[in-house]
């Protein structure tokens, strides 16, 4: 039933908790994990002209580190993994990836945003994905809640 599992990540500890659930399912079923991190263009576009390039570079490096954590965890679990970093609006990029790839399951945490992202975004990425996807989704309640 589950051969391709999408795990969107921002690299936070919360999203890594969701990854643990995804890896357990993937290991049991021989599925592939798709690690996706999205550089939120709204944040760097809102910065001053002089700050935009540096902010985008930092955000891209953070996104690359986030999917690398997913790849390392998948390797440790003996699970096949692909990773992608995209530029865009997180919930839209997640929905587009799920529709285009196609994946059988999306695994996300109830939260995971941190720093500027938490302050800048109204609403929840997870909530928007849940409301707008036809792909089955597993929402993992984070341990701090």
CSV table of N, CA and C in Angstrom, one decimal:
chain,number,residue,atom,x,y,z
A,1,UNK,N,0.8,-1.2,0.0
A,1,UNK,CA,0.0,0.0,0.0
A,1,UNK,C,0.9,1.3,0.0
A,2,UNK,N,1.9,1.3,0.8
A,2,UNK,CA,2.8,2.5,0.9
A,2,UNK,C,4.1,2.2,0.3
A,3,UNK,N,4.4,2.7,-0.9
A,3,UNK,CA,5.7,2.5,-1.5
A,3,UNK,C,6.5,3.8,-1.6
A,4,UNK,N,5.9,4.9,-1.5
A,4,UNK,CA,6.5,6.2,-1.6
A,4,UNK,C,5.9,7.1,-0.5
A,5,UNK,N,6.8,7.5,0.4
A,5,UNK,CA,6.3,8.3,1.6
A,5,UNK,C,7.0,9.6,1.6
A,6,UNK,N,6.2,10.7,1.5
A,6,UNK,CA,6.8,12.1,1.5
A,6,UNK,C,6.9,12.6,3.0
A,7,UNK,N,8.1,13.0,3.3
A,7,UNK,CA,8.3,13.6,4.6
A,7,UNK,C,8.8,15.1,4.4
A,8,UNK,N,8.0,16.0,4.5
A,8,UNK,CA,8.4,17.4,4.4
A,8,UNK,C,9.2,17.8,5.7
A,9,UNK,N,10.2,18.5,5.6
A,9,UNK,CA,11.0,18.8,6.8
A,9,UNK,C,11.6,20.2,6.7
A,10,UNK,N,11.7,20.8,7.9
A,10,UNK,CA,12.4,22.1,8.0
A,10,UNK,C,13.6,21.9,8.8
A,11,UNK,N,13.9,20.6,9.2
A,11,UNK,CA,15.1,20.3,10.0
A,11,UNK,C,14.9,20.4,11.5
A,12,UNK,N,13.7,20.8,11.9
A,12,UNK,CA,13.5,20.9,13.4
A,12,UNK,C,13.4,19.6,14.0
A,13,UNK,N,13.5,19.5,15.3
A,13,UNK,CA,13.4,18.3,16.1
A,13,UNK,C,12.0,17.7,15.9
A,14,UNK,N,11.0,18.6,15.8
A,14,UNK,CA,9.6,18.2,15.6
A,14,UNK,C,9.4,17.4,14.3
A,15,UNK,N,10.0,17.9,13.2
A,15,UNK,CA,9.8,17.2,12.0
A,15,UNK,C,10.6,15.9,12.0
A,16,UNK,N,11.7,15.8,12.8
A,16,UNK,CA,12.4,14.6,12.9
A,16,UNK,C,11.6,13.5,13.6
A,17,UNK,N,10.7,14.0,14.5
A,17,UNK,CA,9.8,13.0,15.2
A,17,UNK,C,8.9,12.4,14.2
A,18,UNK,N,8.4,13.2,13.3
A,18,UNK,CA,7.5,12.6,12.2
A,18,UNK,C,8.3,11.7,11.3
A,19,UNK,N,9.5,12.0,11.1
A,19,UNK,CA,10.4,11.1,10.3
A,19,UNK,C,10.5,9.7,10.9
A,20,UNK,N,10.6,9.7,12.2
A,20,UNK,CA,10.8,8.4,12.9
A,20,UNK,C,9.6,7.5,12.5
A,21,UNK,N,8.4,8.1,12.5
A,21,UNK,CA,7.2,7.3,12.2
A,21,UNK,C,7.2,6.9,10.7
A,22,UNK,N,7.6,7.8,9.8
A,22,UNK,CA,7.7,7.4,8.4
A,22,UNK,C,8.8,6.3,8.2
A,23,UNK,N,9.9,6.4,8.9
A,23,UNK,CA,10.9,5.4,8.7
A,23,UNK,C,10.4,4.0,9.2
A,24,UNK,N,9.7,4.0,10.2
A,24,UNK,CA,9.1,2.7,10.7
A,24,UNK,C,8.2,2.1,9.7
A,25,UNK,N,7.3,2.9,9.1
A,25,UNK,CA,6.4,2.4,8.1
A,25,UNK,C,7.2,2.0,6.9
A,26,UNK,N,8.2,2.8,6.4
A,26,UNK,CA,9.0,2.5,5.2
A,26,UNK,C,9.8,1.2,5.4
A,27,UNK,N,10.4,1.0,6.6
A,27,UNK,CA,11.2,-0.2,6.8
A,27,UNK,C,10.3,-1.4,6.8
A,28,UNK,N,9.1,-1.3,7.3
A,28,UNK,CA,8.2,-2.5,7.4
A,28,UNK,C,7.7,-2.8,6.0
A,29,UNK,N,7.5,-1.9,5.1
A,29,UNK,CA,6.9,-2.1,3.8
A,29,UNK,C,7.9,-2.0,2.6
A,30,UNK,N,9.1,-1.8,2.9
A,30,UNK,CA,10.1,-1.6,1.8
A,30,UNK,C,9.9,-0.4,1.0
A,31,UNK,N,9.4,0.7,1.6
A,31,UNK,CA,9.0,1.9,0.9
A,31,UNK,C,10.2,2.8,0.8
A,32,UNK,N,10.1,3.8,-0.1
A,32,UNK,CA,11.1,4.9,-0.3
A,32,UNK,C,10.6,6.1,0.4
A,33,UNK,N,11.5,6.8,1.2
A,33,UNK,CA,11.2,8.0,1.8
A,33,UNK,C,11.6,9.2,0.8
A,34,UNK,N,10.8,10.2,0.7
A,34,UNK,CA,11.0,11.3,-0.1
A,34,UNK,C,11.2,12.5,0.9
A,35,UNK,N,12.4,12.9,1.1
A,35,UNK,CA,12.6,14.1,2.0
A,35,UNK,C,12.5,15.4,1.2
A,36,UNK,N,11.7,16.3,1.6
A,36,UNK,CA,11.4,17.5,0.9
A,36,UNK,C,11.6,18.7,1.9
A,37,UNK,N,12.4,19.7,1.5
A,37,UNK,CA,12.5,20.9,2.3
A,37,UNK,C,12.2,22.1,1.3
A,38,UNK,N,11.5,23.0,1.8
A,38,UNK,CA,11.1,24.2,0.9
A,38,UNK,C,11.7,25.5,1.5
A,39,UNK,N,12.4,26.2,0.6
A,39,UNK,CA,12.9,27.5,1.0
A,39,UNK,C,11.7,28.4,0.8
A,40,UNK,N,11.2,29.0,1.8
A,40,UNK,CA,10.0,29.8,1.8
A,40,UNK,C,10.4,31.2,1.1
A,41,UNK,N,10.0,31.3,-0.1
A,41,UNK,CA,10.4,32.6,-0.8
A,41,UNK,C,9.8,33.8,-0.3
A,42,UNK,N,8.7,33.7,0.5
A,42,UNK,CA,8.0,34.8,1.0
A,42,UNK,C,8.9,35.5,2.1
A,43,UNK,N,9.8,34.7,2.7
A,43,UNK,CA,10.6,35.3,3.7
A,43,UNK,C,11.8,36.1,3.1
A,44,UNK,N,12.5,35.5,2.1
A,44,UNK,CA,13.6,36.3,1.6
A,44,UNK,C,13.1,37.4,0.7
A,45,UNK,N,12.0,37.3,0.0
A,45,UNK,CA,11.5,38.3,-0.8
A,45,UNK,C,11.0,39.6,0.0
A,46,UNK,N,10.7,39.3,1.3
A,46,UNK,CA,10.3,40.4,2.2
A,46,UNK,C,11.5,41.2,2.7
A,47,UNK,N,12.7,40.6,2.6
A,47,UNK,CA,13.9,41.2,3.2
A,47,UNK,C,14.3,42.4,2.3
A,48,UNK,N,15.1,43.3,2.8
A,48,UNK,CA,15.6,44.4,2.1
A,48,UNK,C,16.5,43.9,0.9
A,49,UNK,N,16.7,44.7,-0.1
A,49,UNK,CA,17.4,44.2,-1.3
A,49,UNK,C,18.8,43.7,-1.0
A,50,UNK,N,19.5,44.4,0.0
A,50,UNK,CA,20.8,44.0,0.3
A,50,UNK,C,20.9,42.7,1.1
A,51,UNK,N,19.8,42.3,1.8
A,51,UNK,CA,19.8,41.1,2.6
A,51,UNK,C,19.3,39.9,1.9
A,52,UNK,N,18.5,40.1,0.8
A,52,UNK,CA,17.9,39.0,0.1
A,52,UNK,C,18.9,37.9,-0.3
A,53,UNK,N,20.0,38.2,-1.0
A,53,UNK,CA,20.8,37.1,-1.4
A,53,UNK,C,21.4,36.3,-0.3
A,54,UNK,N,21.8,37.0,0.7
A,54,UNK,CA,22.4,36.3,1.9
A,54,UNK,C,21.4,35.4,2.6
A,55,UNK,N,20.2,36.0,2.8
A,55,UNK,CA,19.1,35.3,3.5
A,55,UNK,C,18.7,34.1,2.7
A,56,UNK,N,18.5,34.2,1.4
A,56,UNK,CA,18.2,33.1,0.5
A,56,UNK,C,19.2,32.0,0.6
A,57,UNK,N,20.5,32.4,0.6
A,57,UNK,CA,21.6,31.4,0.6
A,57,UNK,C,21.6,30.7,2.0
A,58,UNK,N,21.4,31.4,3.1
A,58,UNK,CA,21.3,30.8,4.4
A,58,UNK,C,20.1,29.8,4.5
A,59,UNK,N,19.0,30.3,4.0
A,59,UNK,CA,17.8,29.4,4.0
A,59,UNK,C,18.0,28.2,3.1
A,60,UNK,N,18.6,28.3,2.0
A,60,UNK,CA,18.9,27.2,1.1
A,60,UNK,C,19.8,26.2,1.8
A,61,UNK,N,20.9,26.7,2.5
A,61,UNK,CA,21.8,25.8,3.2
A,61,UNK,C,21.1,25.1,4.3
A,62,UNK,N,20.2,25.8,5.0
A,62,UNK,CA,19.4,25.1,6.1
A,62,UNK,C,18.5,24.0,5.5
A,63,UNK,N,17.9,24.3,4.4
A,63,UNK,CA,17.0,23.3,3.7
A,63,UNK,C,17.8,22.1,3.3
A,64,UNK,N,19.0,22.3,2.8
A,64,UNK,CA,19.9,21.2,2.3
A,64,UNK,C,20.3,20.4,3.5
A,65,UNK,N,20.6,21.1,4.7
A,65,UNK,CA,21.0,20.3,5.9
A,65,UNK,C,19.8,19.5,6.4
A,66,UNK,N,18.6,20.1,6.3
A,66,UNK,CA,17.4,19.4,6.7
A,66,UNK,C,17.2,18.1,6.0
A,67,UNK,N,17.3,18.1,4.6
A,67,UNK,CA,17.1,16.9,3.9
A,67,UNK,C,18.2,15.9,4.0
A,68,UNK,N,19.4,16.5,4.3
A,68,UNK,CA,20.5,15.6,4.6
A,68,UNK,C,20.3,14.8,5.9
A,69,UNK,N,19.7,15.4,6.9
A,69,UNK,CA,19.3,14.7,8.1
A,69,UNK,C,18.4,13.6,7.8
A,70,UNK,N,17.4,13.8,6.9
A,70,UNK,CA,16.5,12.8,6.5
A,70,UNK,C,17.2,11.6,5.8
A,71,UNK,N,18.1,12.0,4.9
A,71,UNK,CA,18.8,11.0,4.2
A,71,UNK,C,19.7,10.1,5.1
A,72,UNK,N,20.3,10.8,6.1
A,72,UNK,CA,21.2,10.0,7.0
A,72,UNK,C,20.3,9.1,7.9
A,73,UNK,N,19.2,9.6,8.4
A,73,UNK,CA,18.3,8.8,9.2
A,73,UNK,C,17.8,7.6,8.4
A,74,UNK,N,17.5,7.8,7.1
A,74,UNK,CA,17.0,6.7,6.3
A,74,UNK,C,18.1,5.7,6.1
A,75,UNK,N,19.3,6.2,5.8
A,75,UNK,CA,20.4,5.2,5.6
A,75,UNK,C,20.6,4.4,6.9
A,76,UNK,N,20.6,5.0,8.0
A,76,UNK,CA,20.7,4.3,9.3
A,76,UNK,C,19.7,3.3,9.5
A,77,UNK,N,18.5,3.5,9.0
A,77,UNK,CA,17.3,2.6,9.1
A,77,UNK,C,17.3,1.6,8.0
A,78,UNK,N,18.2,1.7,7.0
A,78,UNK,CA,18.2,0.8,5.9
A,78,UNK,C,17.1,1.0,4.9
A,79,UNK,N,16.6,2.3,4.8
A,79,UNK,CA,15.5,2.6,3.9
A,79,UNK,C,16.0,3.5,2.8
A,80,UNK,N,15.5,3.2,1.6
A,80,UNK,CA,15.8,4.0,0.4
A,80,UNK,C,15.2,5.4,0.6
A,81,UNK,N,16.0,6.4,0.1
A,81,UNK,CA,15.6,7.8,0.3
A,81,UNK,C,16.0,8.6,-0.9
A,82,UNK,N,15.1,9.6,-1.3
A,82,UNK,CA,15.5,10.6,-2.2
A,82,UNK,C,15.2,11.9,-1.5
A,83,UNK,N,16.0,13.0,-1.9
A,83,UNK,CA,15.8,14.3,-1.3
A,83,UNK,C,15.7,15.4,-2.3
A,84,UNK,N,14.9,16.4,-1.9
A,84,UNK,CA,14.7,17.5,-2.8
A,84,UNK,C,14.6,18.8,-2.0
A,85,UNK,N,15.2,19.8,-2.5
A,85,UNK,CA,15.0,21.2,-1.9
A,85,UNK,C,14.4,22.0,-3.0
A,86,UNK,N,13.3,22.7,-2.7
A,86,UNK,CA,12.6,23.5,-3.6
A,86,UNK,C,12.4,24.9,-3.1
A,87,UNK,N,12.2,25.8,-4.0
A,87,UNK,CA,12.0,27.2,-3.6
A,87,UNK,C,10.5,27.5,-3.8
A,88,UNK,N,9.8,28.1,-2.8
A,88,UNK,CA,8.4,28.3,-3.0
A,88,UNK,C,7.7,28.6,-1.7
A,89,UNK,N,6.4,28.4,-1.8
A,89,UNK,CA,5.5,28.5,-0.6
A,89,UNK,C,5.4,27.1,0.0
A,90,UNK,N,5.8,26.8,1.2
A,90,UNK,CA,5.9,25.4,1.7
A,90,UNK,C,4.6,24.5,1.4
A,91,UNK,N,3.5,24.9,1.8
A,91,UNK,CA,2.3,24.0,1.7
A,91,UNK,C,2.0,23.8,0.2
A,92,UNK,N,2.2,24.8,-0.6
A,92,UNK,CA,2.0,24.6,-2.1
A,92,UNK,C,3.0,23.6,-2.7
A,93,UNK,N,4.2,23.8,-2.3
A,93,UNK,CA,5.3,22.9,-2.8
A,93,UNK,C,5.1,21.5,-2.4
A,94,UNK,N,4.6,21.3,-1.1
A,94,UNK,CA,4.4,19.9,-0.6
A,94,UNK,C,3.2,19.3,-1.4
A,95,UNK,N,2.1,20.1,-1.6
A,95,UNK,CA,1.0,19.6,-2.4
A,95,UNK,C,1.4,19.2,-3.8
A,96,UNK,N,2.2,20.1,-4.5
A,96,UNK,CA,2.6,19.9,-5.8
A,96,UNK,C,3.5,18.7,-5.9
A,97,UNK,N,4.4,18.5,-5.0
A,97,UNK,CA,5.3,17.4,-5.0
A,97,UNK,C,4.5,16.1,-4.8
A,98,UNK,N,3.5,16.1,-3.9
A,98,UNK,CA,2.7,14.9,-3.7
A,98,UNK,C,1.9,14.5,-4.9
A,99,UNK,N,1.5,15.5,-5.7
A,99,UNK,CA,0.7,15.3,-6.9
A,99,UNK,C,1.5,14.8,-8.0
A,100,UNK,N,2.7,15.4,-8.1
A,100,UNK,CA,3.6,15.1,-9.3
A,100,UNK,C,4.4,13.8,-9.1
A,101,UNK,N,4.7,13.4,-7.9
A,101,UNK,CA,5.7,12.3,-7.8
A,101,UNK,C,5.1,10.9,-8.0
A,102,UNK,N,4.0,10.5,-7.9
A,102,UNK,CA,3.0,10.6,-6.8
A,102,UNK,C,3.4,9.8,-5.6
A,103,UNK,N,3.1,10.2,-4.5
A,103,UNK,CA,3.4,9.5,-3.2
A,103,UNK,C,2.1,8.9,-2.7
A,104,UNK,N,2.3,7.9,-1.9
A,104,UNK,CA,1.2,7.1,-1.3
A,104,UNK,C,0.8,7.6,0.1
A,105,UNK,N,1.7,8.3,0.7
A,105,UNK,CA,1.5,8.8,2.1
A,105,UNK,C,2.3,10.0,2.4
A,106,UNK,N,1.8,11.0,3.1
A,106,UNK,CA,2.5,12.1,3.5
A,106,UNK,C,2.6,12.0,5.1
A,107,UNK,N,3.8,12.2,5.6
A,107,UNK,CA,3.9,12.2,7.1
A,107,UNK,C,4.5,13.5,7.5
A,108,UNK,N,3.7,14.2,8.4
A,108,UNK,CA,4.1,15.5,8.9
A,108,UNK,C,3.8,15.6,10.4
A,109,UNK,N,4.5,16.5,11.0
A,109,UNK,CA,4.2,16.8,12.4
A,109,UNK,C,3.1,17.9,12.5
A,110,UNK,N,2.6,18.1,13.8
A,110,UNK,CA,1.6,19.1,14.0
A,110,UNK,C,2.2,20.5,14.0
A,111,UNK,N,3.5,20.6,14.1
A,111,UNK,CA,4.2,21.8,14.0
A,111,UNK,C,5.6,21.5,13.7
A,112,UNK,N,6.4,22.5,13.5
A,112,UNK,CA,7.8,22.3,13.1
A,112,UNK,C,8.5,23.6,12.8
A,113,UNK,N,7.7,24.6,12.7
A,113,UNK,CA,8.2,25.9,12.3
A,113,UNK,C,9.1,26.5,13.4
A,114,UNK,N,10.0,27.3,13.1
A,114,UNK,CA,10.9,27.9,14.1
A,114,UNK,C,11.4,29.2,13.6
A,115,UNK,N,11.9,30.0,14.5
A,115,UNK,CA,12.5,31.3,14.2
A,115,UNK,C,11.6,32.2,13.4
A,116,UNK,N,12.1,32.8,12.4
A,116,UNK,CA,11.4,33.8,11.5
A,116,UNK,C,10.1,33.1,10.9
A,117,UNK,N,10.3,31.9,10.5
A,117,UNK,CA,9.2,31.2,9.8
A,117,UNK,C,7.9,31.2,10.8
A,118,UNK,N,8.2,30.9,12.0
A,118,UNK,CA,7.0,30.8,13.0
A,118,UNK,C,6.4,32.2,13.1
A,119,UNK,N,7.2,33.2,13.1
A,119,UNK,CA,6.6,34.6,13.3
A,119,UNK,C,6.0,35.1,12.0
A,120,UNK,N,6.5,34.7,10.9
A,120,UNK,CA,6.1,35.3,9.6
A,120,UNK,C,4.8,34.6,9.0
A,121,UNK,N,4.6,33.4,9.4
A,121,UNK,CA,3.5,32.6,8.7
A,121,UNK,C,2.2,32.6,9.6
A,122,UNK,N,1.1,32.9,9.0
A,122,UNK,CA,-0.2,32.7,9.7
A,122,UNK,C,-0.7,31.4,9.2
A,123,UNK,N,-1.2,30.6,10.2
A,123,UNK,CA,-1.7,29.3,9.9
A,123,UNK,C,-0.6,28.3,9.9
A,124,UNK,N,-1.0,27.0,9.7
A,124,UNK,CA,-0.1,25.9,9.8
A,124,UNK,C,0.1,25.3,8.4
A,125,UNK,N,1.3,25.0,8.1
A,125,UNK,CA,1.6,24.3,6.8
A,125,UNK,C,0.9,22.9,6.9
A,126,UNK,N,1.0,22.2,8.0
A,126,UNK,CA,0.4,20.9,8.1
A,126,UNK,C,-1.1,21.0,7.9
A,127,UNK,N,-1.7,22.0,8.5
A,127,UNK,CA,-3.2,22.1,8.4
A,127,UNK,C,-3.6,22.4,6.9
A,128,UNK,N,-2.8,23.2,6.2
A,128,UNK,CA,-3.1,23.5,4.8
A,128,UNK,C,-3.0,22.3,3.9
A,129,UNK,N,-2.0,21.5,4.2
A,129,UNK,CA,-1.8,20.3,3.4
A,129,UNK,C,-2.9,19.3,3.7
A,130,UNK,N,-3.3,19.1,5.0
A,130,UNK,CA,-4.4,18.2,5.3
A,130,UNK,C,-5.7,18.7,4.6
A,131,UNK,N,-5.9,20.0,4.6
A,131,UNK,CA,-7.2,20.5,4.0
A,131,UNK,C,-7.2,20.3,2.4
A,132,UNK,N,-6.0,20.2,1.8
A,132,UNK,CA,-6.0,20.4,0.3
A,132,UNK,C,-5.4,19.2,-0.4
A,133,UNK,N,-5.1,18.1,0.3
A,133,UNK,CA,-4.6,16.9,-0.4
A,133,UNK,C,-5.6,15.8,-0.4
A,134,UNK,N,-5.5,15.0,-1.4
A,134,UNK,CA,-6.3,13.7,-1.5
A,134,UNK,C,-5.4,12.5,-1.1
A,135,UNK,N,-4.1,12.8,-0.9
A,135,UNK,CA,-3.1,11.8,-0.5
A,135,UNK,C,-3.3,11.4,0.9
A,136,UNK,N,-3.3,10.2,1.3
A,136,UNK,CA,-3.4,9.9,2.8
A,136,UNK,C,-2.3,10.6,3.5
A,137,UNK,N,-2.6,11.1,4.7
A,137,UNK,CA,-1.6,11.8,5.5
A,137,UNK,C,-1.7,11.3,6.9
A,138,UNK,N,-0.5,11.1,7.5
A,138,UNK,CA,-0.3,10.8,8.9
A,138,UNK,C,0.2,12.0,9.6
A,139,UNK,N,-0.5,12.6,10.5
A,139,UNK,CA,-0.1,13.7,11.3
A,139,UNK,C,0.4,13.3,12.6
A,140,UNK,N,1.6,13.6,12.9
A,140,UNK,CA,2.2,13.1,14.2
A,140,UNK,C,2.2,14.2,15.2
A,141,UNK,N,1.6,14.0,16.3
A,141,UNK,CA,1.6,15.0,17.4
A,141,UNK,C,3.0,15.1,18.0
A,142,UNK,N,3.5,16.3,18.1
A,142,UNK,CA,4.9,16.4,18.6
A,142,UNK,C,4.9,16.2,20.1
A,143,UNK,N,6.0,15.7,20.6
A,143,UNK,CA,6.2,15.4,22.0
A,143,UNK,C,6.0,16.5,22.9
A,144,UNK,N,6.3,17.8,22.5
A,144,UNK,CA,6.1,18.9,23.4
A,144,UNK,C,4.7,19.4,23.6
A,145,UNK,N,3.8,18.8,22.8
A,145,UNK,CA,2.4,19.3,22.9
A,145,UNK,C,1.6,18.4,23.9
